[in-house]
Short mmCIF file of C-alpha atoms and ligand atoms in Angstrom, two decimals:
data_model
loop_
_atom_site.label_atom_id
_atom_site.label_comp_id
_atom_site.label_asym_id
_atom_site.label_seq_id
_atom_site.Cartn_x
_atom_site.Cartn_y
_atom_site.Cartn_z
CA MET A 1 -13.34 8.70 -23.42
CA ASN A 2 -10.45 11.07 -24.21
CA LYS A 3 -8.35 10.01 -21.58
CA THR A 4 -5.13 12.33 -21.14
CA GLY A 5 -1.56 11.10 -20.20
CA THR A 6 -1.27 9.82 -16.52
CA SER A 7 1.33 12.65 -15.82
CA ASP A 8 -1.71 15.04 -15.69
CA LEU A 9 -2.48 13.60 -12.20
CA LYS A 10 0.45 15.48 -10.86
CA TYR A 11 -2.30 18.10 -9.97
CA LEU A 12 -4.33 15.46 -8.06
CA PHE A 13 -1.45 14.43 -6.02
CA ASN A 14 0.29 17.77 -5.64
CA PRO A 15 -2.52 20.30 -5.88
CA ARG A 16 -1.65 24.03 -5.19
CA SER A 17 -5.21 24.55 -4.14
CA ILE A 18 -8.26 22.50 -3.26
CA ALA A 19 -11.89 23.53 -2.66
CA VAL A 20 -14.23 21.32 -0.74
CA ILE A 21 -17.79 21.87 -2.14
CA GLY A 22 -20.33 21.18 0.76
CA ALA A 23 -17.93 21.87 3.54
CA SER A 24 -20.11 21.61 6.27
CA ARG A 25 -20.34 23.95 9.62
CA THR A 26 -21.35 20.87 11.64
CA PRO A 27 -18.88 18.58 13.02
CA GLY A 28 -19.91 14.95 12.40
CA LYS A 29 -20.98 15.55 8.68
CA ILE A 30 -18.79 14.24 6.05
CA GLY A 31 -17.93 17.68 4.60
CA HIS A 32 -16.84 19.09 7.91
CA ASP A 33 -14.67 16.27 8.97
CA LEU A 34 -13.15 15.88 5.47
CA LEU A 35 -12.34 19.73 5.34
CA LYS A 36 -10.90 19.26 9.08
CA ASN A 37 -8.68 16.51 7.76
CA ILE A 38 -7.18 18.72 5.06
CA VAL A 39 -6.56 21.56 7.49
CA GLU A 40 -5.43 19.64 10.61
CA TYR A 41 -3.05 17.19 8.88
CA GLY A 42 -1.00 19.95 7.59
CA PHE A 43 -1.92 20.58 3.84
CA LYS A 44 0.13 23.81 2.85
CA GLY A 45 -1.62 24.80 -0.36
CA GLU A 46 -4.70 26.92 -0.63
CA ILE A 47 -7.89 25.61 1.15
CA TYR A 48 -11.35 26.99 -0.14
CA PRO A 49 -14.45 25.79 1.87
CA ILE A 50 -17.50 26.27 -0.56
CA ASN A 51 -21.04 26.67 1.37
CA PRO A 52 -23.83 28.95 0.29
CA VAL A 53 -24.86 29.76 3.86
CA ALA A 54 -21.49 30.14 5.89
CA ASP A 55 -18.98 32.85 5.89
CA GLU A 56 -16.14 31.09 7.66
CA ILE A 57 -15.44 27.42 8.38
CA LEU A 58 -12.56 26.12 10.42
CA GLY A 59 -11.00 29.54 10.47
CA TYR A 60 -10.97 29.42 6.48
CA LYS A 61 -13.01 32.06 4.52
CA ALA A 62 -16.02 30.17 3.01
CA TYR A 63 -17.25 31.07 -0.72
CA PRO A 64 -21.04 30.76 -1.74
CA SER A 65 -19.73 28.80 -4.77
CA ILE A 66 -16.65 27.92 -6.67
CA LYS A 67 -17.17 30.75 -8.85
CA HIS A 68 -16.43 33.28 -6.14
CA VAL A 69 -12.97 31.81 -5.45
CA PRO A 70 -10.57 34.24 -6.16
CA GLY A 71 -7.57 32.10 -7.26
CA GLU A 72 -7.34 28.81 -9.51
CA VAL A 73 -8.60 25.62 -8.30
CA ASP A 74 -6.69 22.30 -9.09
CA VAL A 75 -9.09 19.99 -7.08
CA ALA A 76 -12.67 20.37 -6.09
CA ILE A 77 -13.87 17.77 -3.43
CA ILE A 78 -17.60 17.16 -4.00
CA VAL A 79 -19.69 16.64 -0.80
CA VAL A 80 -23.06 17.71 -1.80
CA PRO A 81 -26.30 15.32 -2.00
CA VAL A 82 -26.42 13.46 -5.46
CA ASP A 83 -29.03 15.88 -6.96
CA LYS A 84 -26.83 18.89 -6.59
CA VAL A 85 -23.45 17.23 -8.02
CA THR A 86 -23.88 17.68 -11.68
CA SER A 87 -24.67 21.64 -11.14
CA VAL A 88 -21.71 22.09 -9.10
CA ALA A 89 -19.56 19.97 -11.52
CA ARG A 90 -20.52 22.30 -14.14
CA GLU A 91 -19.56 25.32 -12.06
CA CYS A 92 -16.22 23.93 -11.51
CA GLY A 93 -15.76 23.23 -15.23
CA GLU A 94 -16.49 26.86 -16.14
CA LYS A 95 -14.23 28.00 -12.87
CA GLY A 96 -11.33 25.72 -15.00
CA VAL A 97 -10.84 23.11 -12.03
CA LYS A 98 -8.47 20.17 -13.32
CA PHE A 99 -9.96 17.34 -10.83
CA LEU A 100 -13.31 16.52 -9.29
CA VAL A 101 -12.86 14.03 -6.39
CA VAL A 102 -16.87 13.01 -5.75
CA ILE A 103 -17.39 11.77 -2.45
CA THR A 104 -20.93 11.49 -3.12
CA SER A 105 -22.90 8.29 -3.05
CA GLY A 106 -26.12 7.64 -4.98
CA PHE A 107 -24.76 6.96 -8.51
CA GLY A 108 -24.38 3.60 -10.53
CA GLU A 109 -24.03 1.52 -7.31
CA VAL A 110 -27.72 2.13 -6.85
CA GLY A 111 -28.54 1.90 -10.52
CA ASN A 112 -28.41 5.92 -10.83
CA VAL A 113 -26.47 5.61 -14.32
CA GLU A 114 -27.89 8.63 -15.96
CA ALA A 115 -26.51 10.87 -13.06
CA GLU A 116 -23.09 9.06 -13.38
CA GLU A 117 -23.36 9.52 -17.43
CA GLU A 118 -24.15 12.95 -16.85
CA LEU A 119 -21.43 13.95 -14.66
CA LEU A 120 -18.77 12.14 -17.16
CA LYS A 121 -20.15 14.24 -19.73
CA ILE A 122 -19.79 17.45 -17.96
CA ALA A 123 -16.11 16.45 -16.91
CA ARG A 124 -15.54 15.51 -20.79
CA GLU A 125 -16.74 19.01 -21.88
CA TYR A 126 -14.53 21.04 -19.53
CA ASN A 127 -11.45 18.46 -19.80
CA MET A 128 -11.71 17.77 -16.06
CA ARG A 129 -10.77 14.32 -14.41
CA ILE A 130 -13.02 12.60 -11.81
CA LEU A 131 -11.83 10.34 -8.99
CA GLY A 132 -15.07 8.60 -7.70
CA PRO A 133 -18.00 8.94 -7.12
CA ASN A 134 -18.80 7.10 -4.18
CA ILE A 135 -15.37 7.23 -2.41
CA PHE A 136 -13.84 8.33 0.76
CA GLY A 137 -11.31 10.50 -0.69
CA TYR A 138 -7.54 10.18 -1.21
CA THR A 139 -4.36 10.87 0.90
CA TYR A 140 -0.83 11.81 -0.36
CA THR A 141 1.44 12.07 2.51
CA PRO A 142 4.42 13.59 1.12
CA VAL A 143 2.45 16.85 0.81
CA ARG A 144 0.53 16.31 4.02
CA LEU A 145 -2.64 15.94 1.98
CA ASN A 146 -5.28 13.75 3.70
CA ALA A 147 -8.56 14.56 1.87
CA THR A 148 -10.56 11.79 3.54
CA PHE A 149 -13.38 11.48 6.09
CA GLY A 150 -11.15 8.75 7.62
CA PRO A 151 -8.78 9.17 10.37
CA ARG A 152 -6.66 12.12 10.53
CA ASP A 153 -3.31 10.68 11.02
CA VAL A 154 -1.81 8.53 8.47
CA LEU A 155 1.86 7.29 8.90
CA GLU A 156 4.32 8.39 6.11
CA GLY A 157 6.13 5.68 4.26
CA PRO A 158 6.86 4.28 0.59
CA ILE A 159 3.51 1.92 0.26
CA ALA A 160 0.61 3.22 -1.69
CA PHE A 161 -2.98 1.75 -1.13
CA ILE A 162 -5.54 1.86 -3.56
CA SER A 163 -9.16 0.70 -2.49
CA GLN A 164 -12.18 -0.22 -4.65
CA SER A 165 -14.06 -0.49 -1.16
CA GLY A 166 -14.83 2.73 0.89
CA ALA A 167 -15.40 1.41 4.20
CA LEU A 168 -12.60 -1.18 4.31
CA GLY A 169 -10.39 1.57 3.03
CA ILE A 170 -11.26 3.84 5.97
CA ALA A 171 -10.93 0.96 8.37
CA LEU A 172 -7.37 -0.03 6.74
CA MET A 173 -6.28 3.79 7.39
CA GLY A 174 -6.61 3.26 11.18
CA TRP A 175 -5.12 -0.51 10.91
CA THR A 176 -2.21 0.85 9.25
CA ILE A 177 -1.15 3.17 12.06
CA MET A 178 -1.77 0.22 14.59
CA GLU A 179 0.61 -1.82 12.55
CA GLU A 180 3.03 0.98 11.81
CA ILE A 181 2.77 0.72 8.26
CA GLY A 182 4.03 3.74 6.46
CA LEU A 183 1.89 4.84 3.37
CA SER A 184 2.65 7.31 0.66
CA ALA A 185 -1.00 7.45 -0.80
CA ILE A 186 -4.49 6.16 -0.02
CA VAL A 187 -6.73 6.33 -2.88
CA SER A 188 -10.40 5.41 -2.84
CA VAL A 189 -11.51 4.68 -6.61
CA GLY A 190 -15.26 3.90 -5.85
CA ASN A 191 -17.32 3.62 -8.99
CA MET A 192 -14.21 4.40 -11.25
CA ILE A 193 -16.48 6.10 -13.84
CA ASP A 194 -13.25 7.97 -14.97
CA LEU A 195 -9.61 7.36 -13.26
CA ASP A 196 -9.61 3.58 -12.41
CA VAL A 197 -7.14 1.44 -10.51
CA VAL A 198 -4.88 1.23 -13.73
CA ASP A 199 -4.64 5.04 -14.27
CA ILE A 200 -3.82 5.58 -10.54
CA SER A 201 -1.22 2.68 -10.63
CA LYS A 202 0.30 4.00 -13.43
CA TYR A 203 1.03 7.37 -11.90
CA LEU A 204 2.41 5.76 -8.65
CA ALA A 205 4.67 3.74 -10.78
CA GLU A 206 6.43 7.07 -11.37
CA ASP A 207 6.17 8.45 -8.11
CA LEU A 208 9.16 8.64 -6.51
CA ASN A 209 7.79 8.46 -2.72
CA THR A 210 6.06 4.97 -3.68
CA ARG A 211 8.01 1.76 -3.51
CA VAL A 212 4.96 -0.66 -3.86
CA ILE A 213 1.41 -0.49 -4.69
CA THR A 214 -1.17 -2.40 -3.03
CA ILE A 215 -4.58 -2.92 -4.38
CA TYR A 216 -8.00 -3.96 -2.92
CA LEU A 217 -9.91 -5.06 -6.03
CA GLU A 218 -13.36 -6.27 -6.40
CA GLY A 219 -13.66 -6.61 -10.19
CA LEU A 220 -12.76 -4.66 -13.28
CA LYS A 221 -15.54 -2.99 -15.49
CA PRO A 222 -16.72 -5.22 -18.69
CA ASN A 223 -14.16 -5.28 -21.32
CA THR A 224 -11.08 -3.99 -19.40
CA GLY A 225 -9.50 -7.17 -18.76
CA PHE A 226 -7.06 -6.78 -21.70
CA LYS A 227 -6.24 -3.32 -20.95
CA PHE A 228 -5.71 -3.97 -17.26
CA ILE A 229 -2.94 -6.93 -18.16
CA GLU A 230 -1.28 -4.81 -20.73
CA GLU A 231 -1.13 -1.86 -18.70
CA MET A 232 -0.57 -3.27 -15.35
CA LYS A 233 2.61 -5.20 -17.04
CA LYS A 234 4.13 -1.70 -17.30
CA VAL A 235 3.53 -0.86 -14.08
CA THR A 236 5.04 -4.09 -12.39
CA LYS A 237 8.11 -3.46 -14.53
CA LYS A 238 8.73 -0.40 -12.45
CA LYS A 239 6.97 -1.43 -8.99
CA PRO A 240 5.81 -4.43 -7.23
CA VAL A 241 1.96 -4.64 -7.21
CA ILE A 242 0.44 -6.50 -4.50
CA VAL A 243 -3.41 -7.26 -5.16
CA ILE A 244 -6.30 -8.77 -2.87
CA LYS A 245 -8.97 -9.68 -5.14
CA ALA A 246 -12.23 -10.05 -3.12
CA GLY A 247 -15.23 -12.04 -4.62
CA ARG A 248 -13.55 -15.57 -5.27
CA THR A 249 -16.16 -17.56 -4.09
CA THR A 250 -19.52 -17.83 -6.10
CA LYS A 251 -21.47 -15.86 -3.15
CA GLY A 252 -18.66 -13.63 -3.08
CA MET A 253 -19.17 -12.67 -6.65
CA VAL A 254 -22.80 -11.93 -5.99
CA ALA A 255 -21.91 -9.78 -3.06
CA VAL A 256 -19.57 -7.75 -5.28
CA ALA A 257 -22.24 -7.29 -7.94
CA SER A 258 -24.27 -5.41 -5.05
CA HIS A 259 -21.42 -3.67 -3.74
CA THR A 260 -19.66 -1.65 -6.57
CA GLY A 261 -21.44 -3.27 -9.42
CA SER A 262 -18.20 -4.56 -10.82
CA LEU A 263 -17.63 -7.86 -12.65
CA ALA A 264 -16.14 -10.20 -10.06
CA GLY A 265 -15.32 -12.70 -12.83
CA THR A 266 -14.18 -16.47 -12.44
CA ASP A 267 -11.39 -16.43 -9.99
CA HIS A 268 -9.04 -18.43 -12.12
CA LEU A 269 -9.36 -15.73 -14.99
CA TYR A 270 -8.12 -13.33 -12.46
CA ASN A 271 -5.23 -15.55 -11.42
CA ALA A 272 -4.25 -15.94 -14.87
CA ALA A 273 -4.34 -12.26 -15.45
CA PHE A 274 -2.32 -11.40 -12.32
CA LYS A 275 0.14 -14.01 -13.06
CA GLN A 276 0.56 -12.56 -16.83
CA ALA A 277 0.57 -9.05 -15.40
CA GLY A 278 3.40 -9.94 -12.70
CA ILE A 279 0.92 -8.94 -10.03
CA ILE A 280 1.33 -10.51 -6.75
CA ARG A 281 -1.99 -11.92 -5.29
CA ALA A 282 -2.52 -12.03 -1.60
CA TYR A 283 -5.36 -13.70 -0.33
CA THR A 284 -5.93 -11.83 3.10
CA ILE A 285 -5.42 -8.26 4.44
CA GLU A 286 -2.62 -9.23 6.65
CA GLU A 287 -0.88 -10.92 3.74
CA MET A 288 -1.17 -7.93 1.29
CA PHE A 289 0.57 -5.95 4.06
CA ASP A 290 3.07 -8.32 4.97
CA TYR A 291 4.37 -8.51 1.60
CA ALA A 292 4.36 -4.82 1.10
CA ARG A 293 6.21 -4.38 4.33
CA LEU A 294 9.14 -6.64 2.61
CA PHE A 295 8.88 -4.94 -0.69
CA ALA A 296 8.76 -1.64 0.75
CA THR A 297 12.26 -2.08 2.49
CA GLN A 298 14.28 -4.77 0.61
CA SER A 299 15.77 -4.97 -2.93
CA ILE A 300 15.24 -7.65 -5.52
CA PRO A 301 18.08 -9.99 -4.53
CA ARG A 302 20.95 -11.06 -6.66
CA GLY A 303 19.91 -14.94 -6.20
CA ASP A 304 17.37 -17.01 -4.46
CA ARG A 305 19.55 -19.26 -1.99
CA THR A 306 18.44 -18.23 1.21
CA LEU A 307 19.87 -19.33 4.79
CA ILE A 308 17.67 -19.57 7.90
CA ILE A 309 19.41 -18.67 11.10
CA THR A 310 17.46 -19.52 14.38
CA ASN A 311 17.91 -20.17 18.19
CA GLY A 312 14.92 -22.79 17.94
CA GLY A 313 14.89 -25.94 16.00
CA GLY A 314 11.08 -25.89 16.03
CA VAL A 315 10.60 -22.68 14.31
CA GLY A 316 13.50 -23.62 11.79
CA VAL A 317 11.62 -26.62 10.67
CA ILE A 318 8.52 -24.76 10.27
CA ALA A 319 10.25 -22.19 8.20
CA THR A 320 11.92 -24.99 6.26
CA ASP A 321 8.55 -26.40 5.58
CA VAL A 322 7.09 -23.16 4.26
CA ALA A 323 10.17 -22.35 2.33
CA GLU A 324 9.77 -25.64 0.27
CA GLU A 325 5.96 -25.09 0.08
CA THR A 326 6.39 -21.66 -1.21
CA ASN A 327 9.60 -22.25 -3.61
CA VAL A 328 12.05 -20.71 -1.41
CA PRO A 329 15.35 -22.64 -2.23
CA LEU A 330 17.23 -23.41 0.83
CA LEU A 331 21.11 -22.95 0.34
CA SER A 332 23.24 -26.22 1.12
CA PRO A 333 26.03 -24.40 2.60
CA SER A 334 29.63 -25.25 1.47
CA SER A 335 31.88 -27.16 3.78
CA ASP A 336 33.80 -23.70 4.37
CA LEU A 337 30.75 -22.01 5.02
CA ILE A 338 29.63 -24.62 7.56
CA SER A 339 32.95 -24.35 9.40
CA LYS A 340 32.68 -20.65 9.72
CA LEU A 341 29.33 -21.08 11.04
CA ARG A 342 30.28 -23.76 13.30
CA GLU A 343 32.18 -21.06 15.13
CA THR A 344 29.14 -18.97 16.14
CA MET A 345 27.38 -21.61 18.22
CA PRO A 346 27.88 -24.17 21.09
CA TRP A 347 29.11 -27.62 20.08
CA PHE A 348 25.59 -29.02 20.11
CA GLY A 349 24.34 -26.40 17.73
CA SER A 350 23.66 -27.04 13.74
CA PRO A 351 25.77 -25.34 11.21
CA LYS A 352 23.71 -26.51 8.38
CA ASN A 353 20.66 -24.80 6.96
CA PRO A 354 18.66 -23.98 9.21
CA VAL A 355 21.49 -22.56 11.13
CA ASP A 356 20.66 -23.30 14.95
CA LEU A 357 22.12 -21.24 17.32
CA THR A 358 20.15 -23.23 19.77
CA GLY A 359 18.23 -21.87 23.03
CA GLN A 360 21.41 -20.75 24.49
CA ALA A 361 22.21 -18.28 21.94
CA GLY A 362 22.71 -14.74 22.98
CA VAL A 363 23.50 -11.54 20.95
CA ASP A 364 26.86 -12.29 20.15
CA ASN A 365 25.99 -15.55 18.44
CA TYR A 366 23.44 -13.85 16.34
CA VAL A 367 25.52 -11.18 15.22
CA LYS A 368 28.65 -13.39 14.60
CA ALA A 369 26.31 -15.72 12.33
CA LEU A 370 24.56 -12.68 10.61
CA LYS A 371 28.04 -11.05 9.68
CA ILE A 372 28.98 -14.34 8.11
CA ALA A 373 25.79 -14.61 6.09
CA PHE A 374 25.90 -10.98 4.95
CA GLU A 375 29.56 -11.18 3.97
CA SER A 376 28.85 -14.67 2.20
CA LYS A 377 28.73 -14.96 -1.65
CA GLU A 378 26.79 -18.31 -1.23
CA VAL A 379 24.01 -16.43 0.77
CA ASP A 380 21.39 -14.49 -1.37
CA ASN A 381 18.67 -13.95 1.36
CA ILE A 382 18.57 -14.16 5.18
CA VAL A 383 15.61 -15.26 7.30
CA LEU A 384 16.52 -14.56 11.04
CA LEU A 385 14.17 -16.42 13.49
CA TYR A 386 14.10 -16.21 17.09
CA CYS A 387 12.04 -17.77 19.85
CA ARG A 388 11.77 -16.18 23.35
CA THR A 389 14.12 -17.38 25.75
CA ALA A 390 14.98 -16.35 29.18
CA ILE A 391 18.53 -15.52 28.45
CA LEU A 392 18.00 -13.45 25.37
CA ASP A 393 15.54 -10.24 25.78
CA PRO A 394 14.40 -10.11 22.03
CA ARG A 395 14.52 -6.16 22.46
CA ASP A 396 18.52 -6.58 22.88
CA LEU A 397 18.58 -8.66 20.00
CA ALA A 398 16.42 -6.41 17.66
CA LYS A 399 18.65 -3.31 18.65
CA ALA A 400 21.83 -5.28 17.92
CA VAL A 401 20.52 -6.45 14.56
CA ALA A 402 19.21 -3.00 13.59
CA GLU A 403 22.50 -1.52 14.41
CA LEU A 404 24.46 -4.51 12.49
CA TYR A 405 22.05 -3.99 9.47
CA ASN A 406 23.45 -0.39 9.03
CA ASP A 407 26.52 -1.82 7.92
CA TYR A 408 25.09 -4.04 5.40
CA ARG A 409 21.95 -2.40 4.17
CA ASP A 410 23.95 -1.40 1.09
CA THR A 411 24.62 -4.94 0.07
CA GLY A 412 21.00 -5.15 -0.99
CA LYS A 413 20.98 -8.66 0.47
CA PRO A 414 17.16 -9.19 1.56
CA ILE A 415 16.63 -10.02 5.26
CA VAL A 416 13.52 -10.80 6.81
CA ALA A 417 12.70 -11.58 10.57
CA GLY A 418 10.29 -13.98 12.37
CA PHE A 419 10.30 -13.25 16.16
CA VAL A 420 8.01 -15.60 18.24
CA GLY A 421 6.91 -14.77 21.88
CA GLY A 422 5.23 -12.17 24.00
CA LEU A 423 4.65 -8.61 24.46
CA ASP A 424 8.42 -8.05 24.41
CA VAL A 425 8.91 -9.56 21.16
CA ARG A 426 6.16 -7.29 19.69
CA GLU A 427 8.40 -4.47 20.84
CA ALA A 428 11.17 -6.09 19.24
CA ILE A 429 9.29 -6.48 16.06
CA SER A 430 8.72 -2.80 16.30
CA ILE A 431 12.32 -1.94 16.61
CA LEU A 432 13.45 -3.97 13.52
CA ASN A 433 10.33 -2.69 11.40
CA ARG A 434 11.60 0.76 12.12
CA SER A 435 15.26 -0.02 11.37
CA GLY A 436 14.04 -1.18 7.66
CA ILE A 437 13.98 -5.05 8.73
CA PRO A 438 10.74 -6.56 7.55
CA ALA A 439 9.84 -8.43 10.76
CA TYR A 440 6.61 -10.93 11.57
CA PRO A 441 5.44 -12.56 14.58
CA SER A 442 5.72 -16.10 13.10
CA PRO A 443 8.25 -17.87 10.77
CA GLU A 444 5.59 -18.72 8.40
CA ARG A 445 4.81 -14.98 7.58
CA ALA A 446 8.57 -14.10 7.42
CA VAL A 447 9.12 -16.83 4.78
CA SER A 448 5.83 -16.45 2.93
CA SER A 449 6.65 -12.91 2.52
CA LEU A 450 10.26 -13.55 1.28
CA SER A 451 8.77 -15.91 -1.03
CA LYS A 452 6.75 -13.32 -2.82
CA LEU A 453 9.91 -11.07 -3.33
CA LEU A 454 11.45 -14.36 -5.25
CA GLU A 455 8.44 -14.82 -7.35
CA TYR A 456 8.74 -10.96 -8.42
CA ARG A 457 12.41 -11.50 -9.17
CA SER A 458 11.61 -14.58 -11.35
CA TYR A 459 8.96 -12.48 -13.28
CA LEU A 460 11.30 -9.58 -13.92
CA LEU A 461 13.87 -12.10 -15.14
CA LYS A 462 11.53 -13.95 -17.45
CA ASN A 463 10.27 -10.54 -18.75
CA LYS A 464 12.97 -8.40 -19.32
N1 ACO B 501 -22.39 24.16 -3.00
C1 ACO B 501 -22.02 24.50 -1.71
N2 ACO B 501 -22.42 23.89 -0.40
C2 ACO B 501 -23.67 23.49 -0.49
C3 ACO B 501 -24.41 23.44 -1.62
C4 ACO B 501 -23.79 23.94 -2.90
N3 ACO B 501 -24.50 23.97 -4.11
N4 ACO B 501 -25.56 23.05 -1.23
C5 ACO B 501 -25.68 22.82 -0.12
N5 ACO B 501 -24.60 22.87 0.53
C6 ACO B 501 -23.82 22.60 1.70
C7 ACO B 501 -24.94 22.57 2.91
O1 ACO B 501 -25.59 23.76 3.28
C8 ACO B 501 -24.27 21.88 3.91
O2 ACO B 501 -23.48 22.48 4.81
P1 ACO B 501 -24.12 22.94 6.39
O3 ACO B 501 -24.19 21.60 6.93
O4 ACO B 501 -23.20 24.06 6.80
O5 ACO B 501 -25.62 23.38 6.19
C9 ACO B 501 -23.32 20.82 3.00
O6 ACO B 501 -23.17 21.52 1.88
C10 ACO B 501 -23.63 19.57 2.88
O7 ACO B 501 -24.75 19.38 2.60
P2 ACO B 501 -26.12 18.38 3.07
O8 ACO B 501 -27.12 18.72 2.32
O9 ACO B 501 -26.19 18.70 4.67
O10 ACO B 501 -25.54 17.24 3.04
P3 ACO B 501 -25.04 15.91 3.70
O11 ACO B 501 -23.94 16.33 4.49
O12 ACO B 501 -26.11 15.23 4.49
O13 ACO B 501 -24.90 14.81 2.75
C11 ACO B 501 -23.07 13.77 1.21
C12 ACO B 501 -23.95 14.98 1.58
C13 ACO B 501 -22.45 13.25 2.39
C14 ACO B 501 -22.40 13.71 0.16
C15 ACO B 501 -24.11 12.61 0.94
O14 ACO B 501 -24.89 12.77 0.06
C16 ACO B 501 -23.64 11.33 0.76
O15 ACO B 501 -23.36 11.02 -0.47
N6 ACO B 501 -23.29 10.69 1.58
C17 ACO B 501 -22.37 9.20 1.44
C18 ACO B 501 -21.02 9.42 1.28
C19 ACO B 501 -20.12 8.00 1.07
O16 ACO B 501 -20.41 7.18 2.12
N7 ACO B 501 -19.35 7.92 0.12
C20 ACO B 501 -18.77 6.70 -0.08
C21 ACO B 501 -17.56 6.73 0.77
S1 ACO B 501 -17.08 5.04 0.93
C22 ACO B 501 -17.85 4.18 2.13
O17 ACO B 501 -18.50 3.56 1.82
C23 ACO B 501 -17.42 4.81 3.50
#
């Protein structure tokens, strides 16, 4: 395959014009709903619905074929049944289309390898690139492009998500809205007959709107493992990559084979490959986005010495256990730092690490302790914990911390929060997240996420 440079993907992510081939007049059909998403999410480029029997769809003039479109077309989204795909692809080639985004199923995933080969042949002949087939589309929020048949709304942000699974990818689009996770791109890669996870990652590594890349991976194509490691090494030098790899178990591998036809491979081989390439592995969807939330806002710390500040001994102890288990070194504060911290708490508190402000702590105690932590040269990372008490409303604490953070954001010192409690704690977590402090509903999730930042830091130090 004559693959051109990834810089060519510019027109996939920043198209000047998009045609939807198989744009349907009927709501509820994929070709209709996908076009509706492009229109309603606010894409500003030219939009051309292609349909042989319609004059107009969703207020846009429809054309009987791509060849009738007056202007240039950067991206053609193909949503016609499998037996029509190659003929419309050829027309796209003749028109000079740059990218084919093939939504249609019924290719290699069901053994129809010939159709896949034919499609790829046409793409090569006309120097087009293909995303798919068998995908739900893609999204690039900086240009308000949602060319998927998933939910219309996608929250803008710096996390890119590449998915080898279609249904899961669509489901996670809704989930990220609920969890207030901001995305730069969502890319469904499906059968990866041309553009694959590596190509998309390489492009996103250079993308100024993306800070972290997350990937749902089932497996690689045969004989691509070495390329994956070498190319992803280059990506992780520029951006953190978090992968959730499915098909870990024997039965899971069988499920992968019948889903995307990829080689799930032995799990320990994937583990070794990820490690070599500097990829951070997540084992659950929740973990993947937990880590991503932190990488999206926090910088690589100067060091790994970590200070825990809490109002509850219990959560402090849990955090300490997780820190030890996940290689997060807890700082042993100097006597000078201990005496400063002692000033921030009642006499029965503990200025050691975890710094226990006690259940009597109010906003003031937290603010004083946090200032000291941000200003101390001994502290490289801060874990802020809170347990709901009657005397301290978590929302008041979150607002105060968010305000304080404005003064210390530029220090680049990572901070992560674990707030435990009920509905008002959920609101507080949301306030913190919106202010750029990654916040979680448990101390374990906060510390585990920080541990991944430190893991990435030590990878970068070893692989300069
Ligand atoms: N050029 C342009 N438009 C055409 C052409 C042509 N040559 N031929 C037909 N059309 C029009 C049709 O007239 C129709 O429009 P209309 O409804 O206004 O009449 C439209 O294209 C769609 O054609 P249909 O034959 O109605 O096809 P349908 O919408 O039923 O199915 C689809 C097409 C969606 C591509 C289907 O074949 C398919 O592959 N579905 C699965 C897609 C999928 O799940 N992808 C993976 C996603 S990931 C996941 O798992 C969620």
